[in-house]
Coordinates of N, CA and C in Angstrom, one line a residue:
X321 N -22.3 15.9 -0.8 CA -22.1 16.4 0.5 C -22.5 15.5 1.5
X322 N -22.2 15.8 2.8 CA -22.6 15.0 3.9 C -24.1 14.8 4.1
X323 N -24.9 15.8 3.8 CA -26.3 15.7 4.0 C -26.9 14.7 2.9
X324 N -26.3 14.8 1.7 CA -26.8 13.9 0.6 C -26.5 12.4 0.9
X325 N -25.3 12.2 1.4 CA -24.9 10.8 1.8 C -25.8 10.3 2.9
X326 N -26.1 11.1 3.9 CA -27.0 10.7 5.0 C -28.4 10.4 4.4
X327 N -28.9 11.2 3.5 CA -30.2 11.0 2.9 C -30.2 9.7 2.1
X328 N -29.2 9.4 1.4 CA -29.1 8.1 0.6 C -29.0 6.9 1.6
X329 N -28.2 7.0 2.6 CA -28.1 6.0 3.6 C -29.5 5.7 4.3
X330 N -30.2 6.8 4.6 CA -31.5 6.7 5.2 C -32.5 6.0 4.3
X331 N -32.4 6.4 3.0 CA -33.3 5.8 2.0 C -33.0 4.3 1.9
X332 N -31.7 3.9 1.8 CA -31.4 2.5 1.7 C -31.9 1.7 3.0
X333 N -31.7 2.3 4.1 CA -32.2 1.6 5.4 C -33.7 1.5 5.3
X334 N -34.4 2.5 4.9 CA -35.8 2.4 4.8 C -36.3 1.4 3.8
X335 N -35.6 1.3 2.7 CA -36.0 0.3 1.7 C -35.7 -1.1 2.2
X336 N -34.6 -1.3 2.8 CA -34.3 -2.6 3.4 C -35.3 -3.0 4.5
X337 N -35.7 -2.1 5.3 CA -36.7 -2.4 6.4 C -38.0 -2.8 5.7
X338 N -38.4 -2.1 4.7 CA -39.7 -2.5 4.0 C -39.6 -3.9 3.4
X339 N -38.4 -4.2 2.8 CA -38.2 -5.5 2.2 C -38.2 -6.6 3.3
X340 N -37.5 -6.4 4.3 CA -37.4 -7.4 5.4 C -38.8 -7.6 6.0
X341 N -39.6 -6.5 6.3 CA -40.9 -6.6 6.9 C -41.8 -7.4 5.9
X342 N -41.7 -7.1 4.6 CA -42.6 -7.7 3.6 C -42.3 -9.2 3.5
X343 N -41.0 -9.6 3.4 CA -40.6 -11.0 3.4 C -41.0 -11.7 4.6
X344 N -40.8 -11.1 5.8 CA -41.3 -11.7 7.1 C -42.8 -11.9 7.1
X345 N -43.6 -10.9 6.6 CA -45.0 -11.1 6.6 C -45.4 -12.3 5.6
X346 N -44.7 -12.4 4.5 CA -45.0 -13.4 3.6 C -44.6 -14.8 4.2
X347 N -43.5 -14.9 4.8 CA -43.0 -16.2 5.3 C -43.8 -16.6 6.6
X348 N -44.3 -15.7 7.3 CA -45.0 -16.0 8.5 C -46.5 -16.2 8.3
X349 N -47.0 -16.0 7.1 CA -48.4 -16.2 6.9 C -48.6 -17.7 7.0
X350 N -49.4 -18.2 8.0 CA -49.5 -19.6 8.3 C -51.0 -20.0 8.3
X351 N -51.2 -21.1 7.7 CA -52.5 -21.8 7.7 C -52.4 -22.8 8.8
X352 N -53.1 -22.6 10.0 CA -53.0 -23.5 11.1 C -54.0 -24.6 10.9
X353 N -53.5 -25.8 11.1 CA -54.4 -27.0 11.1 C -55.0 -27.2 12.4
X354 N -56.4 -27.1 12.5 CA -57.1 -27.1 13.7 C -57.8 -28.5 14.0
X355 N -57.5 -29.5 13.2 CA -58.1 -30.8 13.4 C -57.0 -31.8 13.7
X356 N -57.4 -33.1 13.7 CA -56.5 -34.1 14.0 C -55.8 -34.8 12.8
X357 N -55.9 -34.1 11.6 CA -55.5 -34.7 10.4 C -54.0 -34.9 10.2
X358 N -53.2 -34.2 11.1 CA -51.8 -34.4 11.1 C -51.2 -35.2 12.3
X359 N -52.1 -35.8 13.0 CA -51.6 -36.5 14.2 C -50.7 -37.6 13.8
X360 N -50.8 -38.2 12.6 CA -49.9 -39.3 12.2 C -48.5 -38.8 12.2
X361 N -48.2 -37.5 12.0 CA -46.8 -37.0 12.1 C -46.2 -37.1 13.5
X362 N -47.1 -37.1 14.5 CA -46.6 -37.2 15.9 C -46.7 -38.6 16.5
X363 N -47.5 -39.4 15.9 CA -47.7 -40.8 16.5 C -46.6 -41.8 16.2
X364 N -45.9 -41.6 15.0 CA -44.9 -42.6 14.6 C -43.7 -41.8 14.2
X365 N -42.5 -42.5 14.2 CA -41.3 -41.9 13.7 C -41.4 -41.8 12.2
X366 N -40.6 -40.9 11.7 CA -40.6 -40.7 10.2 C -39.2 -41.1 9.8
X367 N -39.1 -42.0 8.9 CA -37.9 -42.5 8.3 C -37.5 -41.6 7.2
X368 N -36.5 -40.8 7.4 CA -36.0 -39.8 6.4 C -35.4 -40.5 5.2
X369 N -36.1 -40.4 4.0 CA -35.7 -41.1 2.8 C -35.9 -42.6 2.9
X370 N -36.7 -43.0 3.8 CA -37.0 -44.4 4.0 C -35.9 -45.0 4.9
X371 N -36.0 -46.3 5.2 CA -34.9 -47.0 6.0 C -33.9 -47.6 5.0
X372 N -32.7 -47.1 5.1 CA -31.7 -47.5 4.1 C -30.3 -47.5 4.7
X373 N -29.4 -48.1 4.0 CA -28.0 -48.1 4.4 C -27.0 -47.6 3.3
X374 N -27.6 -47.4 2.1 CA -26.8 -47.0 0.9 C -25.8 -48.0 0.5
X375 N -26.0 -49.2 0.9 CA -25.1 -50.3 0.4 C -26.0 -51.2 -0.4
X376 N -26.9 -52.0 0.3 CA -27.8 -52.8 -0.4 C -29.3 -52.3 -0.5
X377 N -29.5 -51.3 0.3 CA -30.8 -50.6 0.3 C -30.5 -49.1 0.2
X378 N -30.9 -48.5 -0.9 CA -30.6 -47.1 -1.2 C -31.7 -46.1 -0.8
X379 N -31.3 -45.0 -0.3 CA -32.3 -44.0 0.1 C -33.3 -43.7 -1.0
X380 N -34.5 -43.4 -0.6 CA -35.6 -43.0 -1.6 C -35.9 -44.1 -2.6
X381 N -35.4 -45.3 -2.4 CA -35.7 -46.4 -3.3 C -37.0 -47.2 -2.9
X382 N -37.6 -47.9 -3.8 CA -38.7 -48.8 -3.4 C -38.4 -49.7 -2.3
X383 N -37.1 -50.3 -2.3 CA -36.7 -51.2 -1.2 C -36.7 -50.5 0.1
X384 N -36.2 -49.2 0.2 CA -36.1 -48.5 1.4 C -37.5 -48.2 1.9
X385 N -38.4 -47.9 1.0 CA -39.8 -47.6 1.4 C -40.5 -48.9 1.8
X386 N -40.3 -50.0 1.2 CA -40.9 -51.3 1.6 C -40.5 -51.6 3.0
X387 N -39.2 -51.5 3.3 CA -38.7 -51.8 4.6 C -39.3 -50.8 5.7
X388 N -39.5 -49.6 5.3 CA -40.1 -48.6 6.2 C -41.5 -49.0 6.5
X389 N -42.3 -49.5 5.5 CA -43.6 -49.9 5.7 C -43.7 -51.2 6.6
X390 N -42.7 -52.1 6.4 CA -42.7 -53.3 7.2 C -42.4 -53.0 8.7
X391 N -41.6 -51.9 8.9 CA -41.3 -51.5 10.3 C -42.4 -50.6 10.9
X392 N -43.4 -50.3 10.0 CA -44.6 -49.5 10.5 C -44.3 -48.0 10.8
X393 N -43.2 -47.5 10.1 CA -42.9 -46.1 10.3 C -43.4 -45.3 9.2
X394 N -43.6 -44.0 9.4 CA -43.9 -43.0 8.4 C -42.7 -42.9 7.5
X395 N -42.9 -42.4 6.3 CA -41.7 -42.3 5.4 C -41.7 -40.9 4.8
X396 N -40.5 -40.3 4.8 CA -40.3 -39.0 4.1 C -39.5 -39.3 2.8
X397 N -40.0 -38.7 1.7 CA -39.4 -38.8 0.4 C -39.1 -37.5 -0.2
X398 N -38.2 -37.4 -1.2 CA -37.9 -36.2 -1.9 C -38.4 -36.4 -3.3
X399 N -39.0 -35.3 -3.9 CA -39.5 -35.4 -5.3 C -39.0 -34.2 -6.1
X400 N -38.8 -34.5 -7.4 CA -38.5 -33.5 -8.4 C -38.9 -34.1 -9.7
X401 N -38.7 -33.3 -10.8 CA -39.2 -33.8 -12.1 C -38.1 -34.0 -13.1
X402 N -38.4 -34.9 -14.0 CA -37.4 -35.1 -15.1 C -37.7 -34.1 -16.3
X403 N -36.9 -34.1 -17.3 CA -37.0 -33.2 -18.4 C -38.4 -33.3 -19.1
X404 N -39.0 -34.5 -19.1 CA -40.3 -34.8 -19.7 C -41.4 -34.8 -18.7
X405 N -41.2 -34.1 -17.6 CA -42.3 -33.8 -16.6 C -42.8 -35.1 -15.9
X406 N -42.0 -36.0 -15.5 CA -42.4 -37.1 -14.7 C -41.8 -36.9 -13.3
X407 N -42.7 -36.9 -12.3 CA -42.3 -36.7 -10.9 C -41.6 -38.0 -10.4
X408 N -40.4 -37.8 -10.0 CA -39.6 -38.9 -9.5 C -39.2 -38.7 -8.0
X409 N -38.8 -39.8 -7.4 CA -38.4 -39.8 -6.0 C -36.9 -39.9 -5.9
X410 N -36.2 -38.7 -5.7 CA -34.8 -38.7 -5.7 C -34.4 -37.4 -5.0
X411 N -33.3 -37.4 -4.2 CA -32.9 -36.2 -3.4 C -32.1 -35.3 -4.2
X412 N -31.0 -35.7 -4.7 CA -30.0 -34.9 -5.3 C -30.3 -34.3 -6.7
X413 N -29.8 -33.1 -7.0 CA -30.0 -32.6 -8.3 C -29.2 -33.4 -9.3
X414 N -28.0 -33.8 -9.0 CA -27.1 -34.6 -9.8 C -27.2 -36.1 -9.4
X415 N -27.1 -37.0 -10.4 CA -27.3 -38.4 -10.1 C -26.0 -39.1 -9.6
X416 N -24.9 -38.4 -9.7 CA -23.6 -39.1 -9.4 C -23.4 -39.8 -8.1
X417 N -23.8 -39.2 -7.0 CA -23.6 -39.8 -5.7 C -24.3 -41.1 -5.5
X418 N -25.5 -41.3 -6.1 CA -26.2 -42.6 -5.9 C -26.2 -43.5 -7.1
X419 N -25.7 -43.0 -8.2 CA -25.7 -43.9 -9.4 C -24.4 -44.0 -10.1
X420 N -23.5 -43.0 -9.9 CA -22.2 -43.0 -10.6 C -22.3 -42.2 -11.9
X421 N -23.5 -41.8 -12.3 CA -23.8 -41.1 -13.6 C -23.8 -39.6 -13.3
X422 N -22.8 -38.9 -13.9 CA -22.6 -37.5 -13.6 C -23.5 -36.6 -14.5
X423 N -24.8 -36.7 -14.3 CA -25.8 -35.9 -15.1 C -26.9 -35.4 -14.1
X424 N -27.4 -34.2 -14.4 CA -28.5 -33.7 -13.6 C -29.8 -34.3 -14.0
X425 N -30.6 -34.6 -13.0 CA -31.9 -35.3 -13.2 C -32.8 -34.5 -14.2
X426 N -32.9 -33.2 -14.1 CA -33.8 -32.4 -14.9 C -33.4 -32.4 -16.4
X427 N -32.2 -32.9 -16.7 CA -31.7 -32.9 -18.1 C -32.0 -34.2 -18.8
X428 N -32.6 -35.2 -18.1 CA -32.9 -36.5 -18.6 C -34.4 -36.8 -18.7
X429 N -34.8 -37.5 -19.7 CA -36.2 -38.0 -19.7 C -36.3 -39.1 -18.7
X430 N -37.6 -39.5 -18.4 CA -37.8 -40.6 -17.4 C -37.3 -41.9 -18.0
X431 N -37.5 -42.1 -19.3 CA -37.0 -43.3 -20.0 C -35.5 -43.4 -19.8
X432 N -34.7 -42.3 -19.9 CA -33.3 -42.4 -19.6 C -33.0 -42.7 -18.2
X433 N -33.7 -42.0 -17.3 CA -33.5 -42.2 -15.8 C -33.8 -43.6 -15.4
X434 N -34.9 -44.2 -16.0 CA -35.3 -45.6 -15.6 C -34.3 -46.6 -16.0
X435 N -33.4 -46.3 -16.9 CA -32.3 -47.3 -17.3 C -31.2 -47.3 -16.3
X436 N -31.1 -46.4 -15.3 CA -30.0 -46.2 -14.4 C -30.4 -46.9 -13.1
X437 N -29.5 -47.7 -12.6 CA -29.7 -48.3 -11.3 C -29.0 -47.5 -10.1
X438 N -29.6 -47.7 -8.9 CA -29.0 -47.1 -7.8 C -27.9 -47.9 -7.1
X439 N -26.7 -47.2 -7.1 CA -25.5 -47.9 -6.5 C -25.4 -49.3 -7.1
X440 N -25.1 -50.3 -6.3 CA -24.8 -51.6 -6.7 C -26.1 -52.5 -6.5
X441 N -27.2 -52.0 -6.8 CA -28.5 -52.7 -6.5 C -29.3 -52.8 -7.8
X442 N -30.4 -53.5 -7.8 CA -31.3 -53.6 -8.9 C -32.4 -52.5 -8.8
X443 N -32.3 -51.7 -7.8 CA -33.3 -50.6 -7.6 C -33.1 -49.5 -8.6
X444 N -34.1 -48.8 -9.0 CA -34.0 -47.7 -9.9 C -34.7 -46.5 -9.3
X445 N -34.7 -45.4 -9.9 CA -35.3 -44.2 -9.4 C -36.8 -44.3 -9.6
X446 N -37.6 -44.4 -8.6 CA -39.1 -44.6 -8.8 C -39.8 -43.3 -9.1
X447 N -41.0 -43.4 -9.6 CA -41.9 -42.3 -9.8 C -42.7 -42.1 -8.5
X448 N -43.2 -40.9 -8.4 CA -44.1 -40.6 -7.2 C -45.3 -41.5 -7.3
X449 N -45.8 -41.8 -8.5 CA -47.0 -42.6 -8.6 C -46.7 -44.0 -8.1
X450 N -45.5 -44.6 -8.4 CA -45.1 -45.9 -7.9 C -45.1 -45.9 -6.4
X451 N -44.5 -44.9 -5.8 CA -44.4 -44.8 -4.4 C -45.8 -44.8 -3.7
X452 N -46.7 -44.0 -4.3 CA -48.0 -43.9 -3.8 C -48.7 -45.2 -3.9
X453 N -48.6 -45.9 -5.0 CA -49.1 -47.3 -5.1 C -48.6 -48.2 -4.0
X454 N -47.3 -48.2 -3.8 CA -46.6 -49.0 -2.8 C -47.1 -48.7 -1.4
X455 N -47.1 -47.5 -1.0 CA -47.4 -47.1 0.3 C -48.9 -47.3 0.6
X456 N -49.8 -46.9 -0.4 CA -51.2 -47.2 -0.3 C -51.8 -47.0 1.0
X457 N -51.5 -45.9 1.7 CA -52.1 -45.6 3.0 C -51.6 -46.5 4.2
X458 N -50.6 -47.3 4.0 CA -50.2 -48.2 5.1 C -49.4 -47.4 6.2
X459 N -48.7 -46.4 5.8 CA -48.0 -45.5 6.7 C -48.2 -44.1 6.1
X460 N -47.9 -43.1 7.0 CA -47.9 -41.7 6.5 C -46.8 -41.4 5.6
X461 N -47.0 -40.4 4.7 CA -46.0 -40.0 3.7 C -45.8 -38.5 3.8
X462 N -44.5 -38.2 4.0 CA -44.1 -36.8 4.0 C -43.3 -36.5 2.8
X463 N -43.8 -35.6 1.9 CA -43.2 -35.4 0.6 C -42.5 -34.1 0.5
X464 N -41.2 -34.2 0.4 CA -40.4 -32.9 0.3 C -40.2 -32.6 -1.1
X465 N -40.6 -31.4 -1.5 CA -40.5 -31.0 -2.9 C -39.2 -30.2 -3.1
X466 N -38.4 -30.8 -4.0 CA -37.0 -30.2 -4.2 C -37.2 -29.3 -5.5
X467 N -37.5 -28.0 -5.2 CA -37.7 -27.1 -6.3 C -37.1 -25.7 -5.9
X468 N -36.0 -25.4 -6.4 CA -35.4 -24.1 -6.2 C -35.5 -23.2 -7.4
X469 N -36.2 -23.7 -8.4 CA -36.4 -23.0 -9.7 C -37.7 -22.4 -9.8
X470 N -38.2 -22.3 -11.0 CA -39.5 -21.7 -11.3 C -40.6 -22.6 -10.7
X471 N -41.5 -22.0 -10.0 CA -42.6 -22.7 -9.3 C -43.8 -22.8 -10.2
X472 N -44.4 -23.9 -10.2 CA -45.7 -24.1 -11.0 C -45.8 -25.5 -11.6
X473 N -45.0 -25.8 -12.6 CA -45.2 -27.1 -13.3 C -45.0 -28.3 -12.3
X474 N -43.9 -28.3 -11.6 CA -43.7 -29.5 -10.7 C -44.8 -29.6 -9.7
X475 N -45.2 -28.5 -9.1 CA -46.2 -28.5 -8.1 C -47.6 -29.0 -8.7
X476 N -47.8 -28.5 -9.9 CA -49.1 -29.0 -10.6 C -49.1 -30.5 -10.8
X477 N -47.9 -31.0 -11.2 CA -47.8 -32.5 -11.5 C -48.0 -33.3 -10.2
X478 N -47.4 -32.8 -9.1 CA -47.5 -33.4 -7.8 C -49.0 -33.4 -7.3
X479 N -49.6 -32.2 -7.4 CA -51.0 -32.1 -7.0 C -51.9 -33.1 -7.8
X480 N -51.6 -33.3 -9.1 CA -52.3 -34.2 -9.9 C -52.1 -35.6 -9.4
X481 N -50.9 -36.0 -9.1 CA -50.6 -37.3 -8.7 C -51.2 -37.6 -7.3
X482 N -51.4 -36.6 -6.5 CA -52.0 -36.8 -5.2 C -53.5 -36.7 -5.1
X483 N -54.1 -36.3 -6.2 CA -55.5 -35.9 -6.2 C -56.4 -37.1 -5.7
X484 N -56.1 -38.3 -6.0 CA -56.9 -39.4 -5.6 C -56.3 -40.3 -4.5
X485 N -55.1 -39.8 -4.0 CA -54.5 -40.6 -2.9 C -55.2 -40.5 -1.6
X486 N -55.5 -41.6 -1.0 CA -56.4 -41.6 0.2 C -55.6 -41.8 1.5
X487 N -54.3 -42.0 1.5 CA -53.5 -42.2 2.7 C -53.2 -40.9 3.3
X488 N -52.6 -41.0 4.5 CA -52.1 -39.8 5.2 C -50.9 -39.2 4.5
X489 N -50.9 -37.9 4.2 CA -49.7 -37.3 3.6 C -49.7 -35.8 3.8
X490 N -48.5 -35.3 3.7 CA -48.3 -33.8 3.7 C -47.1 -33.5 2.8
X491 N -47.1 -32.3 2.4 CA -45.9 -31.9 1.6 C -45.1 -30.8 2.4
X492 N -43.9 -30.8 2.1 CA -43.0 -29.8 2.7 C -42.0 -29.3 1.6
X493 N -41.5 -28.1 1.9 CA -40.5 -27.5 1.0 C -39.8 -26.4 1.7
X494 N -38.5 -26.2 1.3 CA -37.8 -25.1 1.9 C -38.1 -23.8 1.1
X495 N -38.5 -24.0 -0.1 CA -38.9 -22.8 -1.0 C -40.3 -22.3 -0.6
X496 N -40.4 -21.1 0.0 CA -41.7 -20.6 0.4 C -42.7 -20.4 -0.8
X497 N -42.2 -20.3 -2.0 CA -43.0 -20.1 -3.2 C -43.7 -21.4 -3.6
X498 N -43.1 -22.5 -3.3 CA -43.8 -23.8 -3.5 C -45.0 -23.9 -2.6
X499 N -44.8 -23.5 -1.3 CA -45.9 -23.6 -0.4 C -47.0 -22.6 -0.7
X500 N -46.6 -21.4 -1.2 CA -47.6 -20.5 -1.7 C -48.4 -21.0 -2.8
X501 N -47.7 -21.7 -3.8 CA -48.5 -22.3 -4.9 C -49.5 -23.3 -4.4
X502 N -49.2 -24.1 -3.5 CA -50.2 -25.1 -2.9 C -51.3 -24.3 -2.2
X503 N -50.9 -23.3 -1.4 CA -51.9 -22.5 -0.7 C -53.0 -21.9 -1.7
X504 N -52.5 -21.5 -2.8 CA -53.4 -20.8 -3.8 C -54.1 -21.8 -4.7
X505 N -53.5 -22.9 -5.0 CA -54.0 -23.8 -6.1 C -54.5 -25.2 -5.6
X506 N -54.0 -25.6 -4.4 CA -54.4 -26.9 -3.8 C -54.5 -26.7 -2.3
X507 N -55.4 -25.9 -1.8 CA -55.4 -25.5 -0.4 C -55.7 -26.7 0.5
X508 N -56.3 -27.8 0.0 CA -56.7 -28.9 0.8 C -55.5 -29.8 1.2
X509 N -54.4 -29.6 0.4 CA -53.2 -30.4 0.7 C -52.5 -29.8 1.9
X510 N -52.2 -30.6 2.9 CA -51.5 -30.1 4.1 C -50.1 -29.8 3.7
X511 N -49.5 -28.7 4.2 CA -48.2 -28.3 3.8 C -47.5 -27.6 4.9
X512 N -46.2 -27.6 4.8 CA -45.4 -26.9 5.9 C -43.9 -26.7 5.4
X513 N -43.2 -25.9 6.1 CA -41.9 -25.6 5.7 C -40.9 -26.2 6.7

């Protein structure tokens, strides 16, 4: 009857309101940085995926990061993991756009990935550890975590790689559950969305 339909509609609206308010509360829970530890983000430009042209210098490559360091700019990189849990610096889920190989990164071991070059260069897909060694605190590092799947293992590996890094860095992610993982498990790491 009409009254039953109205009650069902009211219940649906009430449930949606609770869900929206809950998601909003979760997403707006913010840890505000009250010191100067993130000033490096404001003081210099940030080269998105390094300085590259995707001809002879490919995005997120060691060459792009070296050029960014030479220019004295901060660098933003993208990270994800291989099948055998090696954190690598690469933007896309699939390798085809930058390598010509039509395979997903997560389906390959790092040994397989390491054999693939980027476009028509001698550069390869570097590990996060290699990038940390190269940057070595010379410029700030903004690390975007590419994880739209299960949260936990990738974040754990990244936190381990960053444990002894002494340069300026922060992590970012579009996935709020990635940021929640860092808030709970590595709260000293600066993070944002």
